[in-house]
Tab-separated table of C-alpha atoms in Angstrom:
chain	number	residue	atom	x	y	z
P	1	UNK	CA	4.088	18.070	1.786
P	2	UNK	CA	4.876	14.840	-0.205
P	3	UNK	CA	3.636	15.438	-3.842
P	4	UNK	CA	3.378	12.164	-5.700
P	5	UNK	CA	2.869	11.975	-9.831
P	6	UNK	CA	1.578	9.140	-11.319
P	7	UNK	CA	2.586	7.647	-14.894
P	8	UNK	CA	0.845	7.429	-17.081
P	9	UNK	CA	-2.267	10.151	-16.864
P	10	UNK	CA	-4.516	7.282	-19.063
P	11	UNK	CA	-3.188	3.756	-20.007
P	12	UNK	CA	-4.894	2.208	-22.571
P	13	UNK	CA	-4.255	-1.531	-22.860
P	14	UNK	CA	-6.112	-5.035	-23.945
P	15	UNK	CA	-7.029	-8.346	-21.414
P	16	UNK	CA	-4.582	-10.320	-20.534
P	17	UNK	CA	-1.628	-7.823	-21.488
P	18	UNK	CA	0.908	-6.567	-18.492
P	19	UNK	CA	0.335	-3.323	-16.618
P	20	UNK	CA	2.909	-0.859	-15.142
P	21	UNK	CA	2.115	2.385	-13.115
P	22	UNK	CA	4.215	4.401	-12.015
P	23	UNK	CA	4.099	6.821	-8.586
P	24	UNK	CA	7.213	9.338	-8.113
P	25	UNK	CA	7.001	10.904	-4.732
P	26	UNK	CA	8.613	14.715	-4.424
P	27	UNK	CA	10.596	13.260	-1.179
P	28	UNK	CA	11.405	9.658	-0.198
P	29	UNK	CA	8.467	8.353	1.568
P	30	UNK	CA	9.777	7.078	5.269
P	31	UNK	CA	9.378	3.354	5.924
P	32	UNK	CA	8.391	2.479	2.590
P	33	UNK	CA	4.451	3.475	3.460
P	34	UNK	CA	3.025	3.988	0.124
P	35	UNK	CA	-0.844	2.139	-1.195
P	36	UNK	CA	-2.372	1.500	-3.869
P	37	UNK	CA	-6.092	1.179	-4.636
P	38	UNK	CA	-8.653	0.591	-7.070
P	39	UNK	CA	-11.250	2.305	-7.841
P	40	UNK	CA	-14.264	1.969	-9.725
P	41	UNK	CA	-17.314	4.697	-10.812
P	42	UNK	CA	-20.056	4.620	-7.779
P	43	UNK	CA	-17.666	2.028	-5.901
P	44	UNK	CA	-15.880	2.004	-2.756
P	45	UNK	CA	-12.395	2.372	-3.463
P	46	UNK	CA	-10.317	-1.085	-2.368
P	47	UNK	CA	-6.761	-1.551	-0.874
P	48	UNK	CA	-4.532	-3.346	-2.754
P	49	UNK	CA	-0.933	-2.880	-1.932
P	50	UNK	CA	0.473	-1.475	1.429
P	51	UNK	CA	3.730	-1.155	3.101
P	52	UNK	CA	4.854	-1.078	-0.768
P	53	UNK	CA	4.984	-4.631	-1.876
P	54	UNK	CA	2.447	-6.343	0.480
P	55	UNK	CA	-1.448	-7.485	-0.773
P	56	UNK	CA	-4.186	-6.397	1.138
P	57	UNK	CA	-6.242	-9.178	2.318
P	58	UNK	CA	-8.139	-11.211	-0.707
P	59	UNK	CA	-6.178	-9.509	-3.564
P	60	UNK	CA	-4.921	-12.007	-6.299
P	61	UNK	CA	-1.545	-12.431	-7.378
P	62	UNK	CA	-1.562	-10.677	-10.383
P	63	UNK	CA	-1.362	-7.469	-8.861
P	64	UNK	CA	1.983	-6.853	-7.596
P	65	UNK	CA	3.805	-3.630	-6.293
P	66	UNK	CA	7.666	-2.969	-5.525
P	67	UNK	CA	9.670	-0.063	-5.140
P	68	UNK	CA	11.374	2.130	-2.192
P	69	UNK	CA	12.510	5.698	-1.715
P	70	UNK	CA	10.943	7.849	-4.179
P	71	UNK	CA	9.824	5.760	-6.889
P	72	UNK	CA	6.958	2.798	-7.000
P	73	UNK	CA	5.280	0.666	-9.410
P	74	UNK	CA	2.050	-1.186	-9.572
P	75	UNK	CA	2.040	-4.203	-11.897
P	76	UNK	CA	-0.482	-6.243	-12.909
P	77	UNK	CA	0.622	-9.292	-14.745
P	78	UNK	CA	-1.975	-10.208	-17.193
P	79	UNK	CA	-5.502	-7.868	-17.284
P	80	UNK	CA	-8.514	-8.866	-16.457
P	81	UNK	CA	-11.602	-7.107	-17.581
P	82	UNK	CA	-12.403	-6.043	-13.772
P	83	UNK	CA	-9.368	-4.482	-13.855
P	84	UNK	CA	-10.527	-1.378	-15.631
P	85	UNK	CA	-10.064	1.495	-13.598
P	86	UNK	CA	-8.739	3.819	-11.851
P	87	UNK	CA	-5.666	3.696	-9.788
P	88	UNK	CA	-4.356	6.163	-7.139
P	89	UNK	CA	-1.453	5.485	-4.884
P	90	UNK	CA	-0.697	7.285	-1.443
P	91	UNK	CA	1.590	7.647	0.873
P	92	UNK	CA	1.361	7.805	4.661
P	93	UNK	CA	4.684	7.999	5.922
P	94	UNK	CA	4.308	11.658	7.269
P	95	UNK	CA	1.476	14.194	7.234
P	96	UNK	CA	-0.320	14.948	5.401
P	97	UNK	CA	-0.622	11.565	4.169
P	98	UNK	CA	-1.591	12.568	0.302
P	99	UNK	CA	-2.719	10.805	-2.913
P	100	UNK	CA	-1.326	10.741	-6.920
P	101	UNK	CA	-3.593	12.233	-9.172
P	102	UNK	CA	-4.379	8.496	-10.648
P	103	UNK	CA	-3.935	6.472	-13.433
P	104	UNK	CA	-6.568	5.673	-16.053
P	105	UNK	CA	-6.463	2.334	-17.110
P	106	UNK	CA	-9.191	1.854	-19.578
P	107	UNK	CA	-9.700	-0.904	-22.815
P	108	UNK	CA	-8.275	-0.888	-25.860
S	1	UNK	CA	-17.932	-8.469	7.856
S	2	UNK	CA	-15.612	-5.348	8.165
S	3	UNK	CA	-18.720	-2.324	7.318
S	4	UNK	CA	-18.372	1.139	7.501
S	5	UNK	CA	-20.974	3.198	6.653
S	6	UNK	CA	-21.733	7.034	5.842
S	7	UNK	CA	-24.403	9.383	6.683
S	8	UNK	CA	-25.092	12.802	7.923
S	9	UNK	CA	-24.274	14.470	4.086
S	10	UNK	CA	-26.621	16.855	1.889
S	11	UNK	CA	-27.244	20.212	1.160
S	12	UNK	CA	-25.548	23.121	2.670
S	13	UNK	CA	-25.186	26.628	2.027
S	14	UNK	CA	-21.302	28.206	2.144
S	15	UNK	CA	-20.093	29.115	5.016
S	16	UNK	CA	-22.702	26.870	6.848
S	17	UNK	CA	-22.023	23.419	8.998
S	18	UNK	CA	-22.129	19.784	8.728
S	19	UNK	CA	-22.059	16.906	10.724
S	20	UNK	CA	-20.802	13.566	9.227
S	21	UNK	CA	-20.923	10.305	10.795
S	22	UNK	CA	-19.470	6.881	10.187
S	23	UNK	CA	-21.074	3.705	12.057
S	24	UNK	CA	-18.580	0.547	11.778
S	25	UNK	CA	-19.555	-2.906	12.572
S	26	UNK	CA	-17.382	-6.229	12.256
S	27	UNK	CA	-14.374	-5.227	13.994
S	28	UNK	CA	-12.889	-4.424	17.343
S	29	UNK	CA	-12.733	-0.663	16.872
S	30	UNK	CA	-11.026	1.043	19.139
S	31	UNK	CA	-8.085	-1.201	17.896
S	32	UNK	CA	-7.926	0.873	14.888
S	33	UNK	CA	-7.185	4.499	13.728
S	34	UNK	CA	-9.719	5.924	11.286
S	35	UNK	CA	-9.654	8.045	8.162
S	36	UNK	CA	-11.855	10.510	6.045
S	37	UNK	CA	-11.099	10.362	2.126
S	38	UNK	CA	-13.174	12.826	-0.289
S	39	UNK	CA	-13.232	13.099	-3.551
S	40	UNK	CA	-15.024	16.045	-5.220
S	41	UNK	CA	-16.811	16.198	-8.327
S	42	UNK	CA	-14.297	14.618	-11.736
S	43	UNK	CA	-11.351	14.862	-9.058
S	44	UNK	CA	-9.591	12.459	-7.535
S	45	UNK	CA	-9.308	11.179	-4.164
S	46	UNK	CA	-7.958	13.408	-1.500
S	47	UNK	CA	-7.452	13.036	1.973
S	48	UNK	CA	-9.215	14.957	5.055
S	49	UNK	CA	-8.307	13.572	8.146
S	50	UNK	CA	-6.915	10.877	10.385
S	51	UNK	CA	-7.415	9.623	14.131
S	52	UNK	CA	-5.662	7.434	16.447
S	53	UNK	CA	-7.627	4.344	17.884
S	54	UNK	CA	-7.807	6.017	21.284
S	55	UNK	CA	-7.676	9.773	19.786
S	56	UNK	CA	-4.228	10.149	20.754
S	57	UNK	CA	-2.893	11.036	17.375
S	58	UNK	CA	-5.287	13.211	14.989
S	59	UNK	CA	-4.238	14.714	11.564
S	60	UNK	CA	-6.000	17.202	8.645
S	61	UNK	CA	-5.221	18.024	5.421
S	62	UNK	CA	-3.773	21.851	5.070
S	63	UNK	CA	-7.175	22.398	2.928
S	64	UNK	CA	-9.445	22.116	6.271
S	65	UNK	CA	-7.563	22.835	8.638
S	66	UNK	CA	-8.864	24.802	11.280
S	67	UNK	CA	-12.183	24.118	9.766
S	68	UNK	CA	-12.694	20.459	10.349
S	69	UNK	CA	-12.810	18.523	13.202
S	70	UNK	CA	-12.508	14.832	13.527
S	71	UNK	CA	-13.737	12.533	16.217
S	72	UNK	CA	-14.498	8.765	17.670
S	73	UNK	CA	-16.757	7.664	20.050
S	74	UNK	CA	-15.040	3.886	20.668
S	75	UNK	CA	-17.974	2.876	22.976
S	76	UNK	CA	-20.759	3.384	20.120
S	77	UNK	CA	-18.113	2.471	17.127
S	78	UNK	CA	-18.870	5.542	15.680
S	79	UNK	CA	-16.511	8.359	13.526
S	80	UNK	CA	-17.181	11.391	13.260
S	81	UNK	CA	-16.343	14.690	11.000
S	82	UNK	CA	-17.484	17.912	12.300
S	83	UNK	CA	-17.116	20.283	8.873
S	84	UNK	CA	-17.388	24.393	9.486
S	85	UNK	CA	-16.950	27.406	7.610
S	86	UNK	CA	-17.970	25.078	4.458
S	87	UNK	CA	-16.670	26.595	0.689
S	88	UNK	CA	-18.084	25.295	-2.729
S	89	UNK	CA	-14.253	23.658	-2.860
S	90	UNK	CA	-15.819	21.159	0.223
S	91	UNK	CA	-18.412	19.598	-2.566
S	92	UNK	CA	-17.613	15.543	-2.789
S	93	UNK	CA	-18.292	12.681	-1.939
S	94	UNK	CA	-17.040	11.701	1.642
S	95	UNK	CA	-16.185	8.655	2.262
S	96	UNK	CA	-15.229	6.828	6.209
S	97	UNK	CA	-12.935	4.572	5.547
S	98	UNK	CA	-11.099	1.797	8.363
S	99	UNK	CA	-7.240	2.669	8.834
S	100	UNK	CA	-4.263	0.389	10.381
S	101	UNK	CA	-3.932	-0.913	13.701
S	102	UNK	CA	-0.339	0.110	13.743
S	103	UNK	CA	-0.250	3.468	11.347
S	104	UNK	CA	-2.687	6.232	10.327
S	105	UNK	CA	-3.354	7.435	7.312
S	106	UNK	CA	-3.540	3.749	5.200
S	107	UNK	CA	-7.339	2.904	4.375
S	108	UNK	CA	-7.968	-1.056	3.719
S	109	UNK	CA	-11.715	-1.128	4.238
S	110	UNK	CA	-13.877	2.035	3.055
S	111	UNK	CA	-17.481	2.728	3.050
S	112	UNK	CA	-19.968	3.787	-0.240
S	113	UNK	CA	-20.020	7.744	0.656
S	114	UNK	CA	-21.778	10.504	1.620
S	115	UNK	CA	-22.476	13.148	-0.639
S	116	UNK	CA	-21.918	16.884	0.562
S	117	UNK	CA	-22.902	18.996	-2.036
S	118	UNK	CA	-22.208	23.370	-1.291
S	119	UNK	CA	-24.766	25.244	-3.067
S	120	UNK	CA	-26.418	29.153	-2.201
């Protein structure tokens, strides 16, 4: 099984300041099939990175991702307030096809 | 619009049995594989299972395996989770979510939730 650890547990930051998550998988993830989503309390969560570095469908430019092997990042450029959430990322290159335990991103 | 939606959760005793179901509307699909996400109670999101468009290719998590079985009907556009031998560790919120035409496990369109909750 492909254990990934997300960085950090809780990030605390203001609007319109630049965020980085991290996601370190146990193994290198095959094909570069690692996600990230957002979600929000009593929400659907939402795609918003696949295949590593590509946006889902409708997600702005602000939120970008990159990496390859065993280490990722999720960046988003300058915060929003909608942003405020929580982020997991995944990977489904081989099963089972688990989650990170999430990043907090809350206010300052 | 791409919609998913939940039903089939409540109550349950352990040990007892569960039938979830997932109606989609909006897209084409048998062109798509399908996924089950839960998330229990302060936890985060874990995944349960995965199915092929045509059924060909079905995965579980280690957790219910052997316990859980997923399913599609592609001529009602309907997903299904069949959930036996239930523990209080099954309490969460289950959610149906759309997967990739070309890979399982990836989720881009998910549905509110059902809520199972275990209780004696």
């Amino acid at each position: 099984e492909t254990v990934l650890t997300q960085s950090p547990g809780t990030l605390s930051l203001s609007p319109g300041e630049r965020a980085t998550l991290s996601c370190r998988a146990s193994q290198s993830i095959s094909g570069s099939y690692l996600a990230w989503y957002q979600h929000k309390p009593g929400q659907a969560p939402r795609l918003l990175i696949y295949g590593a570095s590509s946006r889902a469908t409708g997600i702005p430019d602000r939120f970008s991702g990159s990496g390859s092997g065993t280490d990722f990042t999720l960046t988003i450029s300058r915060l929003e307030p909608e942003d405020f959430a929580v982020y997991y990322c995944q990977q489904y290159g081989r099963s089972p096809f688990t989650f990170g335990q999430g990043t907090k991103l809350e206010i300052q | 619009e791409v919609q998913v939606v939940e039903s089939g959760g409540g109550l349950v005793k352990p040990g007892g049995s569960l039938r979830l179901s997932c109606a989609a509307s909006g897209f084409t699909f048998s062109g798509y594989s399908m996924n089950w996400v839960r998330q229990a109670p302060g936890k985060g999101l874990e995944w349960v299972a995965s199915i092929g468009s045509s059924s060909g290719y079905i995965y579980y998590a280690d957790s219910v395996k052997g316990r859980f079985t997923i399913s599609r009907d592609n001529a009602k556009n309907s997903l299904y989770l069949q959930m036996n031998s239930l523990r209080a560790e099954d309490t969460a919120v289950y959610y149906c979510a759309r997967g990739s035409e070309w890979v399982l496990g990836v989720s881009d369109h998910w549905g509110q939730g059902t809520l199972v909750t275990l209780s004696s």
